[in-house]
Amino acid sequence: MQLPARFQTLPAYAFPRLRELLDVHAAGGPTIHMTIGDPRHDPPPWVMDEIAAHAASFANYPSNDGTPGLRGAIAGWLARRYGATVDAESRILPLNGTREGLFNAAVALCPEQKAGAKPVVLTPNPFYQVYAVAALAMSAEPHYVAATEATGFLPDFASLDPAILDRTAIAYVCSPSNPQGAVADAHYWRVLFGLAEKHDFRVFADECYSEIYRDAAPSGALQVAQEMGADPERLLIFNSLSKRSNLAGLRSGFAAGGPRTIAALKQLRNYAGAPLPTPIQAVSERAWSEEEHVAASRARYVAKYGIADQILAGIPGCTSPEAGFFLWLPVKDGEAAALRVWTETGVRVLPGAYLSRDVGHDNPGRGYIRVALVAEEDEVARGLTAIRDCLYA
């Protein structure tokens, strides 16, 4: 039985593609994994104690909308981090990780038509593939907007045809961006919110890398929206504990937006969602309330930026990012480069084209590889040295 036609246009997921490319060949050395963004820093030491302390509540159905304590902790973090005032009762919904929210928000909020035609969902290119899958699931038209060096590695939505913008229902933005580590500044957000108001669409801001940065903390979409007095229903932000607190396996994040937007997400969850188990909510409440473990982890990533800068010094385009934990390294052909690095050194990296969509004859990720800086510092150094000596010597 075939998939619906709307899903047949979706490229294969990146990591099965990578296994097909690499695993039929022997490694050229001890394996070093630098493909997936799976944080390997230690999580906070108290996680298991919190789960044990609340373990009895596994016997009960958890709160669908999130416990008051967790929603309050998230609202408190938004106030400390961005100076943003958000009502914890009506404008925050805890999530089973941001991927759940990024998909379900499209289900809840994408209209069947926009401007009398099929709605458009804007996504950066390269992109996190759930953006496109969410659009296709709603029979919307994904429109891939190149995020290249020429655009500061962020999508230039303002350059789009007004007819496309008039049909747009949702614009996904990832800042700091995956894979390039670019940061949307306040001007970028102001321009985007102006477009959203003019053309009547929502902005979905994926900010899960917001707490990993080199120098200054990145601006947040909610912060800028409140400063300019934007309609709160125009914006939905997503964040999680996966990268911030090294708790990817906890599957805990949140969405924050306008009251009507959050009400629609809650209504969908009533029928088709799954709230976080109460012990997980207890851990999450404490994690959003603490910053010491976040600062310690961030310092390690900054040290890894330094390692990358030293090892890759002098190689054009090979610089560590403003934020996030990926390197986006230029090569002639990403697939050929990934295969060469694997067969000659044993280092696994991801071809950039696997994160991007062909538009016409162009794929903005084809000339790149993505390298994750999540391993221990000495392993990162060994992997980057091998990549340098293999591809750039």
mmCIF file of C-alpha atoms in Angstrom:
data_model
loop_
_atom_site.group_PDB
_atom_site.id
_atom_site.type_symbol
_atom_site.label_atom_id
_atom_site.label_comp_id
_atom_site.label_asym_id
_atom_site.label_seq_id
_atom_site.Cartn_x
_atom_site.Cartn_y
_atom_site.Cartn_z
ATOM 1 C CA MET A 1 0.000 0.000 0.000
ATOM 2 C CA GLN A 2 1.456 3.375 -1.005
ATOM 3 C CA LEU A 3 1.726 6.479 1.108
ATOM 4 C CA PRO A 4 -0.622 9.340 0.222
ATOM 5 C CA ALA A 5 0.702 11.282 -2.751
ATOM 6 C CA ARG A 6 1.459 14.352 -0.650
ATOM 7 C CA PHE A 7 4.082 12.386 1.314
ATOM 8 C CA GLN A 8 5.750 10.823 -1.711
ATOM 9 C CA THR A 9 7.509 14.098 -2.494
ATOM 10 C CA LEU A 10 9.307 14.081 0.856
ATOM 11 C CA PRO A 11 12.976 13.041 0.717
ATOM 12 C CA ALA A 12 14.162 10.117 2.811
ATOM 13 C CA TYR A 13 15.040 10.971 6.405
ATOM 14 C CA ALA A 14 18.665 12.019 6.852
ATOM 15 C CA PHE A 15 20.007 9.252 9.075
ATOM 16 C CA PRO A 16 18.699 6.187 7.210
ATOM 17 C CA ARG A 17 20.147 7.845 4.091
ATOM 18 C CA LEU A 18 23.465 8.250 5.846
ATOM 19 C CA ARG A 19 23.561 4.605 6.895
ATOM 20 C CA GLU A 20 22.886 3.560 3.310
ATOM 21 C CA LEU A 21 25.767 5.762 2.156
ATOM 22 C CA LEU A 22 28.356 4.755 4.743
ATOM 23 C CA ASP A 23 27.596 1.356 6.203
ATOM 24 C CA VAL A 24 28.392 -0.642 3.071
ATOM 25 C CA HIS A 25 31.985 0.581 3.443
ATOM 26 C CA ALA A 26 34.526 -0.220 6.145
ATOM 27 C CA ALA A 27 35.591 2.561 8.463
ATOM 28 C CA GLY A 28 39.061 3.950 7.859
ATOM 29 C CA GLY A 29 39.818 4.179 11.561
ATOM 30 C CA PRO A 30 38.209 4.137 15.026
ATOM 31 C CA THR A 31 34.642 5.414 14.721
ATOM 32 C CA ILE A 32 33.975 8.973 15.877
ATOM 33 C CA HIS A 33 30.311 9.965 15.706
ATOM 34 C CA MET A 34 29.791 13.613 14.702
ATOM 35 C CA THR A 35 26.476 13.329 12.879
ATOM 36 C CA ILE A 36 23.539 13.637 15.248
ATOM 37 C CA GLY A 37 22.837 16.436 17.726
ATOM 38 C CA ASP A 38 22.558 14.145 20.740
ATOM 39 C CA PRO A 39 23.983 16.106 23.710
ATOM 40 C CA ARG A 40 26.515 14.100 25.693
ATOM 41 C CA HIS A 41 27.247 16.491 28.548
ATOM 42 C CA ASP A 42 26.041 15.278 31.917
ATOM 43 C CA PRO A 43 22.452 16.161 32.808
ATOM 44 C CA PRO A 44 21.795 17.828 36.156
ATOM 45 C CA PRO A 45 22.763 15.450 38.993
ATOM 46 C CA TRP A 46 19.411 15.662 40.725
ATOM 47 C CA VAL A 47 17.270 14.302 37.869
ATOM 48 C CA MET A 48 16.835 10.767 39.222
ATOM 49 C CA ASP A 49 16.157 12.066 42.731
ATOM 50 C CA GLU A 50 13.291 14.205 41.401
ATOM 51 C CA ILE A 51 11.839 11.299 39.444
ATOM 52 C CA ALA A 52 12.074 9.004 42.472
ATOM 53 C CA ALA A 53 10.465 11.593 44.713
ATOM 54 C CA HIS A 54 7.442 11.775 42.402
ATOM 55 C CA ALA A 55 7.413 8.162 41.213
ATOM 56 C CA ALA A 56 4.103 7.362 42.907
ATOM 57 C CA SER A 57 2.357 9.715 40.485
ATOM 58 C CA PHE A 58 3.136 7.350 37.606
ATOM 59 C CA ALA A 59 -0.023 5.591 38.794
ATOM 60 C CA ASN A 60 -2.171 8.581 37.828
ATOM 61 C CA TYR A 61 -3.016 10.297 34.570
ATOM 62 C CA PRO A 62 -0.968 13.501 34.367
ATOM 63 C CA SER A 63 -2.318 17.004 33.975
ATOM 64 C CA ASN A 64 -3.196 17.565 30.318
ATOM 65 C CA ASP A 65 -2.231 21.236 30.352
ATOM 66 C CA GLY A 66 0.849 20.848 32.550
ATOM 67 C CA THR A 67 1.099 21.334 36.290
ATOM 68 C CA PRO A 68 0.816 24.896 37.607
ATOM 69 C CA GLY A 69 4.353 24.549 38.955
ATOM 70 C CA LEU A 70 5.812 23.657 35.562
ATOM 71 C CA ARG A 71 3.912 26.342 33.669
ATOM 72 C CA GLY A 72 4.959 28.855 36.309
ATOM 73 C CA ALA A 73 8.615 27.816 36.018
ATOM 74 C CA ILE A 74 8.502 28.255 32.240
ATOM 75 C CA ALA A 75 6.879 31.673 32.587
ATOM 76 C CA GLY A 76 9.546 32.617 35.119
ATOM 77 C CA TRP A 77 12.311 31.538 32.754
ATOM 78 C CA LEU A 78 10.815 33.564 29.902
ATOM 79 C CA ALA A 79 10.730 36.604 32.185
ATOM 80 C CA ARG A 80 14.351 36.171 33.313
ATOM 81 C CA ARG A 81 15.720 35.282 29.899
ATOM 82 C CA TYR A 82 13.797 37.685 27.687
ATOM 83 C CA GLY A 83 12.041 40.143 29.962
ATOM 84 C CA ALA A 84 8.801 38.781 28.518
ATOM 85 C CA THR A 85 5.555 38.684 30.481
ATOM 86 C CA VAL A 86 3.520 35.566 29.714
ATOM 87 C CA ASP A 87 0.460 34.364 31.587
ATOM 88 C CA ALA A 88 1.265 30.838 32.741
ATOM 89 C CA GLU A 89 -2.363 29.709 32.723
ATOM 90 C CA SER A 90 -3.415 30.754 29.227
ATOM 91 C CA ARG A 91 -0.257 31.160 27.147
ATOM 92 C CA ILE A 92 2.006 28.163 27.885
ATOM 93 C CA LEU A 93 1.644 24.477 27.046
ATOM 94 C CA PRO A 94 4.283 21.908 28.084
ATOM 95 C CA LEU A 95 5.152 19.462 25.310
ATOM 96 C CA ASN A 96 6.672 16.034 24.810
ATOM 97 C CA GLY A 97 9.667 17.719 23.190
ATOM 98 C CA THR A 98 9.426 20.442 20.584
ATOM 99 C CA ARG A 99 8.964 18.073 17.633
ATOM 100 C CA GLU A 100 5.506 17.181 18.939
ATOM 101 C CA GLY A 101 4.594 20.833 19.165
ATOM 102 C CA LEU A 102 6.095 21.880 15.833
ATOM 103 C CA PHE A 103 3.961 19.252 14.101
ATOM 104 C CA ASN A 104 0.753 19.529 16.119
ATOM 105 C CA ALA A 105 0.700 23.307 15.934
ATOM 106 C CA ALA A 106 0.310 23.032 12.163
ATOM 107 C CA VAL A 107 -2.466 20.483 12.634
ATOM 108 C CA ALA A 108 -4.290 22.790 15.028
ATOM 109 C CA LEU A 109 -3.691 26.089 13.261
ATOM 110 C CA CYS A 110 -3.166 25.650 9.521
ATOM 111 C CA PRO A 111 -6.337 26.583 7.598
ATOM 112 C CA GLU A 112 -7.693 24.530 4.702
ATOM 113 C CA GLN A 113 -7.406 27.542 2.402
ATOM 114 C CA LYS A 114 -5.621 30.880 2.398
ATOM 115 C CA ALA A 115 -6.449 33.678 -0.043
ATOM 116 C CA GLY A 116 -8.790 31.292 -1.833
ATOM 117 C CA ALA A 117 -6.104 28.696 -2.568
ATOM 118 C CA LYS A 118 -4.028 25.948 -0.970
ATOM 119 C CA PRO A 119 -2.167 27.436 2.015
ATOM 120 C CA VAL A 120 1.601 27.855 1.926
ATOM 121 C CA VAL A 121 3.933 26.908 4.776
ATOM 122 C CA LEU A 122 7.316 28.640 4.597
ATOM 123 C CA THR A 123 10.342 26.713 5.796
ATOM 124 C CA PRO A 124 14.049 27.495 5.746
ATOM 125 C CA ASN A 125 16.199 25.394 3.469
ATOM 126 C CA PRO A 126 18.142 23.548 5.019
ATOM 127 C CA PHE A 127 15.460 22.673 7.553
ATOM 128 C CA TYR A 128 14.341 20.398 10.374
ATOM 129 C CA GLN A 129 12.218 17.936 8.433
ATOM 130 C CA VAL A 130 9.214 18.042 10.753
ATOM 131 C CA TYR A 131 8.424 21.490 9.282
ATOM 132 C CA ALA A 132 7.830 20.038 5.822
ATOM 133 C CA VAL A 133 6.058 16.931 7.120
ATOM 134 C CA ALA A 134 3.647 19.114 9.097
ATOM 135 C CA ALA A 135 2.857 21.123 5.973
ATOM 136 C CA LEU A 136 2.301 18.019 3.867
ATOM 137 C CA ALA A 137 0.140 16.413 6.548
ATOM 138 C CA MET A 138 -2.211 19.387 6.295
ATOM 139 C CA SER A 139 -2.179 19.268 2.468
ATOM 140 C CA ALA A 140 -0.480 22.643 2.501
ATOM 141 C CA GLU A 141 2.277 23.617 0.080
ATOM 142 C CA PRO A 142 5.761 23.691 1.628
ATOM 143 C CA HIS A 143 7.760 26.580 0.192
ATOM 144 C CA TYR A 144 11.480 26.137 0.751
ATOM 145 C CA VAL A 145 13.346 29.419 1.273
ATOM 146 C CA ALA A 146 17.110 29.151 0.865
ATOM 147 C CA ALA A 147 19.171 30.039 3.944
ATOM 148 C CA THR A 148 22.630 30.535 2.460
ATOM 149 C CA GLU A 149 25.764 32.513 3.155
ATOM 150 C CA ALA A 150 24.322 35.295 0.968
ATOM 151 C CA THR A 151 21.318 35.633 3.327
ATOM 152 C CA GLY A 152 23.275 35.256 6.550
ATOM 153 C CA PHE A 153 22.199 31.589 6.731
ATOM 154 C CA LEU A 154 18.651 32.669 7.580
ATOM 155 C CA PRO A 155 15.675 32.588 5.177
ATOM 156 C CA ASP A 156 14.954 35.933 3.497
ATOM 157 C CA PHE A 157 11.168 35.858 3.617
ATOM 158 C CA ALA A 158 10.932 39.534 2.639
ATOM 159 C CA SER A 159 12.276 38.685 -0.822
ATOM 160 C CA LEU A 160 9.374 36.376 -1.633
ATOM 161 C CA ASP A 161 6.676 37.156 -4.154
ATOM 162 C CA PRO A 162 3.785 38.930 -2.374
ATOM 163 C CA ALA A 163 1.417 36.403 -3.954
ATOM 164 C CA ILE A 164 3.220 33.627 -2.046
ATOM 165 C CA LEU A 165 3.128 35.637 1.180
ATOM 166 C CA ASP A 166 -0.616 36.265 0.762
ATOM 167 C CA ARG A 167 -1.169 32.490 0.667
ATOM 168 C CA THR A 168 1.177 31.859 3.604
ATOM 169 C CA ALA A 169 -0.415 30.459 6.766
ATOM 170 C CA ILE A 170 2.727 29.612 8.745
ATOM 171 C CA ALA A 171 6.407 30.556 8.575
ATOM 172 C CA TYR A 172 8.836 28.290 10.424
ATOM 173 C CA VAL A 173 12.066 29.884 11.639
ATOM 174 C CA CYS A 174 14.872 28.185 13.560
ATOM 175 C CA SER A 175 17.116 30.554 15.526
ATOM 176 C CA PRO A 176 19.850 29.794 16.364
ATOM 177 C CA SER A 177 19.599 27.906 13.111
ATOM 178 C CA ASN A 178 20.197 24.215 12.583
ATOM 179 C CA PRO A 179 22.582 23.436 10.933
ATOM 180 C CA GLN A 180 24.378 26.753 10.406
ATOM 181 C CA GLY A 181 24.244 28.308 13.893
ATOM 182 C CA ALA A 182 23.065 31.712 12.619
ATOM 183 C CA VAL A 183 21.132 33.984 14.979
ATOM 184 C CA ALA A 184 18.105 36.077 14.036
ATOM 185 C CA ASP A 185 18.658 39.527 15.529
ATOM 186 C CA ALA A 186 15.958 41.958 16.634
ATOM 187 C CA HIS A 187 15.813 43.595 13.190
ATOM 188 C CA TYR A 188 15.201 40.231 11.528
ATOM 189 C CA TRP A 189 12.311 39.484 13.872
ATOM 190 C CA ARG A 190 10.793 42.947 13.416
ATOM 191 C CA VAL A 191 10.825 42.579 9.644
ATOM 192 C CA LEU A 192 9.266 39.124 9.877
ATOM 193 C CA PHE A 193 6.511 40.240 12.249
ATOM 194 C CA GLY A 194 5.767 43.138 9.891
ATOM 195 C CA LEU A 195 5.351 40.665 7.027
ATOM 196 C CA ALA A 196 3.184 38.413 9.185
ATOM 197 C CA GLU A 197 0.890 41.311 10.024
ATOM 198 C CA LYS A 198 0.714 42.577 6.441
ATOM 199 C CA HIS A 199 0.053 39.159 4.921
ATOM 200 C CA ASP A 200 -1.814 37.599 7.864
ATOM 201 C CA PHE A 201 0.254 34.555 8.798
ATOM 202 C CA ARG A 202 1.684 33.009 11.952
ATOM 203 C CA VAL A 203 5.360 32.698 12.873
ATOM 204 C CA PHE A 204 6.510 29.436 14.459
ATOM 205 C CA ALA A 205 9.868 30.153 16.135
ATOM 206 C CA ASP A 206 11.933 27.051 16.912
ATOM 207 C CA GLU A 207 14.429 28.255 19.534
ATOM 208 C CA CYS A 208 15.691 24.993 21.014
ATOM 209 C CA TYR A 209 19.380 26.026 20.593
ATOM 210 C CA SER A 210 18.871 29.386 22.317
ATOM 211 C CA GLU A 211 21.018 28.600 25.385
ATOM 212 C CA ILE A 212 24.146 27.449 23.541
ATOM 213 C CA TYR A 213 26.030 30.493 22.306
ATOM 214 C CA ARG A 214 29.480 32.000 22.029
ATOM 215 C CA ASP A 215 29.215 35.490 23.545
ATOM 216 C CA ALA A 216 25.876 37.311 23.761
ATOM 217 C CA ALA A 217 22.615 35.512 24.426
ATOM 218 C CA PRO A 218 20.551 35.444 21.203
ATOM 219 C CA SER A 219 17.509 37.677 20.917
ATOM 220 C CA GLY A 220 14.232 35.845 21.269
ATOM 221 C CA ALA A 221 11.192 36.154 19.041
ATOM 222 C CA LEU A 222 8.868 36.664 22.023
ATOM 223 C CA GLN A 223 11.094 39.382 23.440
ATOM 224 C CA VAL A 224 11.041 41.361 20.181
ATOM 225 C CA ALA A 225 7.327 40.765 19.589
ATOM 226 C CA GLN A 226 6.425 42.193 22.990
ATOM 227 C CA GLU A 227 8.766 45.148 22.574
ATOM 228 C CA MET A 228 7.106 46.129 19.292
ATOM 229 C CA GLY A 229 3.576 45.396 20.483
ATOM 230 C CA ALA A 230 2.923 42.648 17.934
ATOM 231 C CA ASP A 231 -0.302 40.659 18.062
ATOM 232 C CA PRO A 232 0.494 37.751 20.444
ATOM 233 C CA GLU A 233 -1.532 35.406 18.233
ATOM 234 C CA ARG A 234 0.970 35.948 15.391
ATOM 235 C CA LEU A 235 3.762 34.128 17.217
ATOM 236 C CA LEU A 236 4.245 30.673 18.684
ATOM 237 C CA ILE A 237 7.647 29.879 20.189
ATOM 238 C CA PHE A 238 9.062 26.449 20.979
ATOM 239 C CA ASN A 239 11.888 25.471 23.295
ATOM 240 C CA SER A 240 12.973 22.389 25.199
ATOM 241 C CA LEU A 241 15.301 20.948 27.795
ATOM 242 C CA SER A 242 17.048 18.669 25.274
ATOM 243 C CA LYS A 243 19.931 20.983 24.417
ATOM 244 C CA ARG A 244 19.649 23.504 27.268
ATOM 245 C CA SER A 245 19.855 20.930 30.063
ATOM 246 C CA ASN A 246 21.251 17.877 28.222
ATOM 247 C CA LEU A 247 17.955 16.073 28.760
ATOM 248 C CA ALA A 248 17.084 14.926 25.241
ATOM 249 C CA GLY A 249 15.675 11.639 26.544
ATOM 250 C CA LEU A 250 13.322 13.414 28.929
ATOM 251 C CA ARG A 251 11.238 14.589 25.939
ATOM 252 C CA SER A 252 10.208 17.817 27.610
ATOM 253 C CA GLY A 253 9.613 21.179 25.995
ATOM 254 C CA PHE A 254 6.979 23.864 25.698
ATOM 255 C CA ALA A 255 5.095 26.153 23.362
ATOM 256 C CA ALA A 256 4.185 29.729 24.261
ATOM 257 C CA GLY A 257 1.860 31.940 22.267
ATOM 258 C CA GLY A 258 -1.358 33.894 22.330
ATOM 259 C CA PRO A 259 -4.295 32.639 24.418
ATOM 260 C CA ARG A 260 -6.378 31.571 21.384
ATOM 261 C CA THR A 261 -3.394 29.796 19.870
ATOM 262 C CA ILE A 262 -2.643 27.852 23.042
ATOM 263 C CA ALA A 263 -6.348 27.038 23.487
ATOM 264 C CA ALA A 264 -6.333 25.421 20.030
ATOM 265 C CA LEU A 265 -3.285 23.330 20.934
ATOM 266 C CA LYS A 266 -4.885 22.256 24.196
ATOM 267 C CA GLN A 267 -8.073 21.260 22.395
ATOM 268 C CA LEU A 268 -6.102 19.087 19.963
ATOM 269 C CA ARG A 269 -4.268 17.454 22.862
ATOM 270 C CA ASN A 270 -7.611 16.646 24.520
ATOM 271 C CA TYR A 271 -8.295 14.246 21.656
ATOM 272 C CA ALA A 272 -4.971 13.291 20.115
ATOM 273 C CA GLY A 273 -2.104 14.233 22.398
ATOM 274 C CA ALA A 274 -0.258 12.895 25.390
ATOM 275 C CA PRO A 275 0.760 15.027 28.374
ATOM 276 C CA LEU A 276 4.078 14.597 30.132
ATOM 277 C CA PRO A 277 4.080 12.123 33.041
ATOM 278 C CA THR A 278 3.977 13.958 36.352
ATOM 279 C CA PRO A 279 7.509 12.931 37.474
ATOM 280 C CA ILE A 280 8.846 14.296 34.181
ATOM 281 C CA GLN A 281 6.953 17.530 34.797
ATOM 282 C CA ALA A 282 8.572 17.760 38.250
ATOM 283 C CA VAL A 283 12.066 17.382 36.777
ATOM 284 C CA SER A 284 11.203 19.915 34.084
ATOM 285 C CA GLU A 285 9.941 22.450 36.620
ATOM 286 C CA ARG A 286 13.247 22.323 38.471
ATOM 287 C CA ALA A 287 15.311 22.429 35.270
ATOM 288 C CA TRP A 288 13.603 25.589 34.000
ATOM 289 C CA SER A 289 14.136 27.166 37.407
ATOM 290 C CA GLU A 290 17.916 26.632 37.515
ATOM 291 C CA GLU A 291 20.732 28.136 35.443
ATOM 292 C CA GLU A 292 23.939 26.812 36.993
ATOM 293 C CA HIS A 293 23.947 23.555 35.024
ATOM 294 C CA VAL A 294 23.089 25.462 31.831
ATOM 295 C CA ALA A 295 26.001 27.866 32.243
ATOM 296 C CA ALA A 296 28.409 25.002 32.934
ATOM 297 C CA SER A 297 27.342 23.148 29.793
ATOM 298 C CA ARG A 298 27.501 26.317 27.695
ATOM 299 C CA ALA A 299 31.071 26.944 28.851
ATOM 300 C CA ARG A 300 32.047 23.545 27.488
ATOM 301 C CA TYR A 301 30.522 24.343 24.105
ATOM 302 C CA VAL A 302 32.389 27.650 24.039
ATOM 303 C CA ALA A 303 35.581 25.684 24.689
ATOM 304 C CA LYS A 304 34.705 23.441 21.742
ATOM 305 C CA TYR A 305 34.224 26.515 19.545
ATOM 306 C CA GLY A 306 37.798 27.388 20.503
ATOM 307 C CA ILE A 307 39.008 23.898 19.600
ATOM 308 C CA ALA A 308 37.310 24.174 16.198
ATOM 309 C CA ASP A 309 38.703 27.651 15.581
ATOM 310 C CA GLN A 310 42.224 26.454 16.350
ATOM 311 C CA ILE A 311 42.122 23.256 14.303
ATOM 312 C CA LEU A 312 40.357 24.789 11.297
ATOM 313 C CA ALA A 313 42.187 28.136 11.367
ATOM 314 C CA GLY A 314 42.941 29.554 7.947
ATOM 315 C CA ILE A 315 40.528 27.309 6.011
ATOM 316 C CA PRO A 316 38.049 29.535 4.131
ATOM 317 C CA GLY A 317 34.499 29.199 5.452
ATOM 318 C CA CYS A 318 35.469 26.856 8.275
ATOM 319 C CA THR A 319 34.479 28.904 11.293
ATOM 320 C CA SER A 320 32.565 27.889 14.378
ATOM 321 C CA PRO A 321 29.059 29.329 14.751
ATOM 322 C CA GLU A 322 27.507 32.153 16.723
ATOM 323 C CA ALA A 323 25.362 29.621 18.547
ATOM 324 C CA GLY A 324 24.279 25.996 18.613
ATOM 325 C CA PHE A 325 26.613 23.017 18.453
ATOM 326 C CA PHE A 326 27.035 22.286 14.752
ATOM 327 C CA LEU A 327 29.732 23.209 12.290
ATOM 328 C CA TRP A 328 28.533 23.849 8.731
ATOM 329 C CA LEU A 329 31.694 23.214 6.755
ATOM 330 C CA PRO A 330 32.031 23.982 3.037
ATOM 331 C CA VAL A 331 33.167 21.189 0.712
ATOM 332 C CA LYS A 332 32.862 20.535 -3.007
ATOM 333 C CA ASP A 333 30.238 17.829 -2.535
ATOM 334 C CA GLY A 334 28.874 16.922 0.894
ATOM 335 C CA GLU A 335 27.985 13.336 0.098
ATOM 336 C CA ALA A 336 31.377 12.594 -1.438
ATOM 337 C CA ALA A 337 33.123 14.327 1.463
ATOM 338 C CA ALA A 338 31.189 12.348 4.097
ATOM 339 C CA LEU A 339 32.008 9.087 2.348
ATOM 340 C CA ARG A 340 35.679 10.000 2.039
ATOM 341 C CA VAL A 341 36.019 11.008 5.683
ATOM 342 C CA TRP A 342 34.357 7.755 6.775
ATOM 343 C CA THR A 343 36.430 5.427 4.597
ATOM 344 C CA GLU A 344 39.722 7.213 5.266
ATOM 345 C CA THR A 345 39.399 8.176 8.957
ATOM 346 C CA GLY A 346 36.332 6.555 10.582
ATOM 347 C CA VAL A 347 34.683 9.904 11.351
ATOM 348 C CA ARG A 348 30.961 10.067 10.600
ATOM 349 C CA VAL A 349 29.577 13.421 9.427
ATOM 350 C CA LEU A 350 26.305 14.308 7.714
ATOM 351 C CA PRO A 351 26.064 15.538 4.100
ATOM 352 C CA GLY A 352 24.367 18.922 4.052
ATOM 353 C CA ALA A 353 22.102 17.917 1.178
ATOM 354 C CA TYR A 354 20.412 15.412 3.494
ATOM 355 C CA LEU A 355 19.079 18.353 5.521
ATOM 356 C CA SER A 356 17.994 20.350 2.482
ATOM 357 C CA ARG A 357 15.507 20.190 -0.349
ATOM 358 C CA ASP A 358 16.278 20.347 -4.054
ATOM 359 C CA VAL A 359 14.600 23.427 -5.512
ATOM 360 C CA GLY A 360 14.961 23.329 -9.266
ATOM 361 C CA HIS A 361 18.534 22.224 -9.831
ATOM 362 C CA ASP A 362 19.826 23.729 -6.584
ATOM 363 C CA ASN A 363 20.250 22.297 -3.121
ATOM 364 C CA PRO A 364 21.697 24.838 -0.628
ATOM 365 C CA GLY A 365 23.213 22.068 1.488
ATOM 366 C CA ARG A 366 24.982 20.192 -1.283
ATOM 367 C CA GLY A 367 28.307 21.934 -0.773
ATOM 368 C CA TYR A 368 28.451 21.381 3.006
ATOM 369 C CA ILE A 369 28.826 18.802 5.723
ATOM 370 C CA ARG A 370 27.313 19.140 9.194
ATOM 371 C CA VAL A 371 29.577 18.257 12.109
ATOM 372 C CA ALA A 372 28.194 17.953 15.649
ATOM 373 C CA LEU A 373 30.313 19.186 18.569
ATOM 374 C CA VAL A 374 28.516 17.100 21.183
ATOM 375 C CA ALA A 375 31.228 14.609 22.169
ATOM 376 C CA GLU A 376 33.909 14.993 24.831
ATOM 377 C CA GLU A 377 36.445 17.698 24.048
ATOM 378 C CA ASP A 378 39.304 15.324 23.253
ATOM 379 C CA GLU A 379 37.102 13.333 20.877
ATOM 380 C CA VAL A 380 35.941 16.533 19.166
ATOM 381 C CA ALA A 381 39.569 17.531 18.694
ATOM 382 C CA ARG A 382 40.479 14.133 17.206
ATOM 383 C CA GLY A 383 37.497 14.197 14.880
ATOM 384 C CA LEU A 384 38.107 17.726 13.637
ATOM 385 C CA THR A 385 41.793 17.042 13.103
ATOM 386 C CA ALA A 386 40.917 13.996 11.025
ATOM 387 C CA ILE A 387 38.385 15.996 8.986
ATOM 388 C CA ARG A 388 40.905 18.771 8.386
ATOM 389 C CA ASP A 389 43.697 16.438 7.320
ATOM 390 C CA CYS A 390 41.388 14.437 5.078
ATOM 391 C CA LEU A 391 39.443 17.188 3.334
ATOM 392 C CA TYR A 392 41.425 20.392 3.608
ATOM 393 C CA ALA A 393 45.118 19.439 3.641
#
